[in-house]
Amino acid sequence: MNDCLFCKMARGEIKPDIVFEDEALLAFRDINPQAPVHCLIIPKRHIATLDDLTPADEAIVGRMVRAAQQIAATQGLTRGYRTVMNCKSDGGQAVYHIHLHVLGGRQMSWPPG
Ligand code: 5GP
Ligand code: ZN
């Protein structure tokens, strides 16, 4: 996906503030943080939305959740944190390359907006 923002980050063409990387995933700080810690975890391979996941993607989604746990630990979120994956327009998805938000460092409220 040539013009996908997060694919450009995965290819190294745009350099975000990286907090975690392995062969399949990249995680970086959100440019418009909604909490003291706000990171996004993406697969390096383009997947547009949660609705586009297939059974073959189960491992990568599992790795994303495990990366959230690791980032929370390295960012000092010992009191807890929130993970969010927005899906399409009603879910508030703005970037159509799946990403798991990791938010922490303050008390979260419920319900979300
Ligand atoms: P969504 O609304 O799709 O779930 O979340 C997209 C997130 O990407 C937003 O929180 C937004 O602030 C973040 N974002 C958009 N453009 C950029 C960018 O160029 N760099 C970084 N680091 N984050 C971005
Ligand atoms: Zn992409």
mmCIF file of C-alpha atoms and ligand atoms in Angstrom:
data_model
loop_
_atom_site.group_PDB
_atom_site.id
_atom_site.type_symbol
_atom_site.label_atom_id
_atom_site.label_comp_id
_atom_site.label_asym_id
_atom_site.label_seq_id
_atom_site.Cartn_x
_atom_site.Cartn_y
_atom_site.Cartn_z
ATOM 1 C CA MET A 1 0.000 0.000 0.000
ATOM 2 C CA ASN A 2 2.076 2.869 -1.357
ATOM 3 C CA ASP A 3 0.138 5.773 0.120
ATOM 4 C CA CYS A 4 -0.779 4.254 3.487
ATOM 5 C CA LEU A 5 0.718 6.340 6.323
ATOM 6 C CA PHE A 6 1.433 3.380 8.583
ATOM 7 C CA CYS A 7 2.913 1.320 5.720
ATOM 8 C CA LYS A 8 5.306 4.238 5.124
ATOM 9 C CA MET A 9 6.325 4.012 8.786
ATOM 10 C CA ALA A 10 6.719 0.233 8.515
ATOM 11 C CA ARG A 11 9.002 0.737 5.470
ATOM 12 C CA GLY A 12 11.024 3.416 7.279
ATOM 13 C CA GLU A 13 10.015 6.194 4.871
ATOM 14 C CA ILE A 14 8.453 8.160 7.741
ATOM 15 C CA LYS A 15 10.191 7.893 11.109
ATOM 16 C CA PRO A 16 7.881 7.936 14.121
ATOM 17 C CA ASP A 17 9.040 7.874 17.758
ATOM 18 C CA ILE A 18 9.475 4.087 17.994
ATOM 19 C CA VAL A 19 8.958 2.290 21.320
ATOM 20 C CA PHE A 20 8.996 -1.343 20.103
ATOM 21 C CA GLU A 21 9.915 -3.196 16.937
ATOM 22 C CA ASP A 22 10.314 -6.786 15.800
ATOM 23 C CA GLU A 23 10.182 -8.450 12.392
ATOM 24 C CA ALA A 24 6.384 -8.298 12.215
ATOM 25 C CA LEU A 25 5.375 -5.293 14.341
ATOM 26 C CA LEU A 26 6.196 -1.639 14.868
ATOM 27 C CA ALA A 27 5.014 0.470 17.802
ATOM 28 C CA PHE A 28 5.415 4.209 18.197
ATOM 29 C CA ARG A 29 4.086 7.201 20.126
ATOM 30 C CA ASP A 30 0.833 8.724 18.891
ATOM 31 C CA ILE A 31 1.337 12.189 17.399
ATOM 32 C CA ASN A 32 -1.748 13.474 19.285
ATOM 33 C CA PRO A 33 -1.555 11.694 22.640
ATOM 34 C CA GLN A 34 -4.742 11.257 24.643
ATOM 35 C CA ALA A 35 -2.928 10.149 27.796
ATOM 36 C CA PRO A 36 0.582 10.561 29.261
ATOM 37 C CA VAL A 37 1.473 7.314 27.460
ATOM 38 C CA HIS A 38 -0.242 6.761 24.106
ATOM 39 C CA CYS A 39 1.346 4.309 21.703
ATOM 40 C CA LEU A 40 0.133 2.601 18.550
ATOM 41 C CA ILE A 41 1.076 -0.967 17.648
ATOM 42 C CA ILE A 42 0.851 -1.882 13.964
ATOM 43 C CA PRO A 43 1.593 -4.974 11.922
ATOM 44 C CA LYS A 44 4.231 -4.160 9.289
ATOM 45 C CA ARG A 45 2.020 -5.909 6.741
ATOM 46 C CA HIS A 46 -0.973 -3.877 5.594
ATOM 47 C CA ILE A 47 -4.340 -4.954 7.000
ATOM 48 C CA ALA A 48 -6.962 -2.227 6.570
ATOM 49 C CA THR A 49 -9.451 -2.896 9.361
ATOM 50 C CA LEU A 50 -10.342 -5.374 12.073
ATOM 51 C CA ASP A 51 -13.048 -6.635 9.698
ATOM 52 C CA ASP A 52 -10.349 -7.658 7.198
ATOM 53 C CA LEU A 53 -8.673 -10.087 9.590
ATOM 54 C CA THR A 54 -8.690 -13.737 8.535
ATOM 55 C CA PRO A 55 -7.880 -16.903 10.472
ATOM 56 C CA ALA A 56 -4.338 -16.604 9.105
ATOM 57 C CA ASP A 57 -3.975 -13.314 10.999
ATOM 58 C CA GLU A 58 -4.689 -14.755 14.429
ATOM 59 C CA ALA A 59 -1.009 -15.027 15.285
ATOM 60 C CA ILE A 60 -0.228 -11.420 14.379
ATOM 61 C CA VAL A 61 -3.131 -10.137 16.458
ATOM 62 C CA GLY A 62 -1.919 -12.218 19.371
ATOM 63 C CA ARG A 63 1.532 -10.698 18.953
ATOM 64 C CA MET A 64 0.021 -7.210 18.956
ATOM 65 C CA VAL A 65 -1.669 -7.866 22.293
ATOM 66 C CA ARG A 66 1.530 -9.309 23.750
ATOM 67 C CA ALA A 67 3.432 -6.251 22.500
ATOM 68 C CA ALA A 68 0.925 -4.074 24.379
ATOM 69 C CA GLN A 69 1.818 -5.950 27.559
ATOM 70 C CA GLN A 70 5.541 -5.442 26.914
ATOM 71 C CA ILE A 71 5.167 -1.739 26.072
ATOM 72 C CA ALA A 72 3.055 -1.180 29.181
ATOM 73 C CA ALA A 73 5.848 -2.718 31.233
ATOM 74 C CA THR A 74 8.630 -0.681 29.622
ATOM 75 C CA GLN A 75 6.566 2.523 29.894
ATOM 76 C CA GLY A 76 5.954 1.914 33.595
ATOM 77 C CA LEU A 77 2.190 1.388 33.425
ATOM 78 C CA THR A 78 2.124 -0.747 36.552
ATOM 79 C CA ARG A 79 -1.299 0.581 37.612
ATOM 80 C CA GLY A 80 -2.917 -0.553 34.356
ATOM 81 C CA TYR A 81 -3.709 0.747 30.915
ATOM 82 C CA ARG A 82 -6.269 0.596 28.137
ATOM 83 C CA THR A 83 -6.024 -1.049 24.723
ATOM 84 C CA VAL A 84 -8.331 0.019 21.891
ATOM 85 C CA MET A 85 -8.738 -1.008 18.271
ATOM 86 C CA ASN A 86 -11.207 1.234 16.446
ATOM 87 C CA CYS A 87 -13.007 -0.302 13.458
ATOM 88 C CA LYS A 88 -14.306 1.741 10.503
ATOM 89 C CA SER A 89 -16.411 4.889 10.687
ATOM 90 C CA ASP A 90 -18.697 4.178 13.629
ATOM 91 C CA GLY A 91 -15.702 2.923 15.586
ATOM 92 C CA GLY A 92 -13.833 6.169 14.956
ATOM 93 C CA GLN A 93 -11.067 4.671 12.796
ATOM 94 C CA ALA A 94 -9.112 7.399 11.011
ATOM 95 C CA VAL A 95 -6.121 5.451 9.665
ATOM 96 C CA TYR A 96 -7.086 2.373 7.662
ATOM 97 C CA HIS A 97 -4.160 0.157 8.670
ATOM 98 C CA ILE A 98 -5.008 -1.710 11.862
ATOM 99 C CA HIS A 99 -3.416 -0.430 15.034
ATOM 100 C CA LEU A 100 -3.803 -1.191 18.697
ATOM 101 C CA HIS A 101 -3.827 1.895 20.896
ATOM 102 C CA VAL A 102 -2.095 1.555 24.288
ATOM 103 C CA LEU A 103 -3.111 4.354 26.652
ATOM 104 C CA GLY A 104 -1.991 4.830 30.221
ATOM 105 C CA GLY A 105 -0.583 7.073 32.887
ATOM 106 C CA ARG A 106 -3.958 8.422 34.002
ATOM 107 C CA GLN A 107 -7.289 7.045 35.237
ATOM 108 C CA MET A 108 -9.436 5.988 32.268
ATOM 109 C CA SER A 109 -13.200 6.532 32.287
ATOM 110 C CA TRP A 110 -16.061 4.448 30.968
ATOM 111 C CA PRO A 111 -18.094 4.575 28.759
ATOM 112 C CA PRO A 112 -15.766 5.873 26.027
ATOM 113 C CA GLY A 113 -16.933 8.768 23.871
HETATM 114 P P1 5GP B 1 -7.690 5.799 14.842
HETATM 115 O O1 5GP B 1 -8.591 6.978 15.005
HETATM 116 O O2 5GP B 1 -7.561 5.396 13.383
HETATM 117 O O3 5GP B 1 -8.016 4.653 15.749
HETATM 118 O O4 5GP B 1 -6.269 6.274 15.339
HETATM 119 C C1 5GP B 1 -5.326 6.859 14.500
HETATM 120 C C2 5GP B 1 -4.262 7.469 15.387
HETATM 121 O O5 5GP B 1 -3.138 7.768 14.584
HETATM 122 C C3 5GP B 1 -4.707 8.770 16.050
HETATM 123 O O6 5GP B 1 -4.634 8.624 17.461
HETATM 124 C C4 5GP B 1 -3.733 9.796 15.504
HETATM 125 O O7 5GP B 1 -3.357 10.757 16.468
HETATM 126 C C5 5GP B 1 -2.555 8.938 15.075
HETATM 127 N N1 5GP B 1 -1.784 9.521 13.985
HETATM 128 C C6 5GP B 1 -2.266 10.054 12.831
HETATM 129 N N2 5GP B 1 -1.269 10.491 12.057
HETATM 130 C C7 5GP B 1 -0.114 10.208 12.717
HETATM 131 C C8 5GP B 1 1.268 10.416 12.434
HETATM 132 O O8 5GP B 1 1.647 10.955 11.392
HETATM 133 N N3 5GP B 1 2.167 10.006 13.365
HETATM 134 C C9 5GP B 1 1.787 9.397 14.535
HETATM 135 N N4 5GP B 1 2.752 9.038 15.379
HETATM 136 N N5 5GP B 1 0.480 9.190 14.841
HETATM 137 C C10 5GP B 1 -0.444 9.584 13.954
HETATM 138 ZN ZN ZN B 2 -0.843 0.174 5.486
#
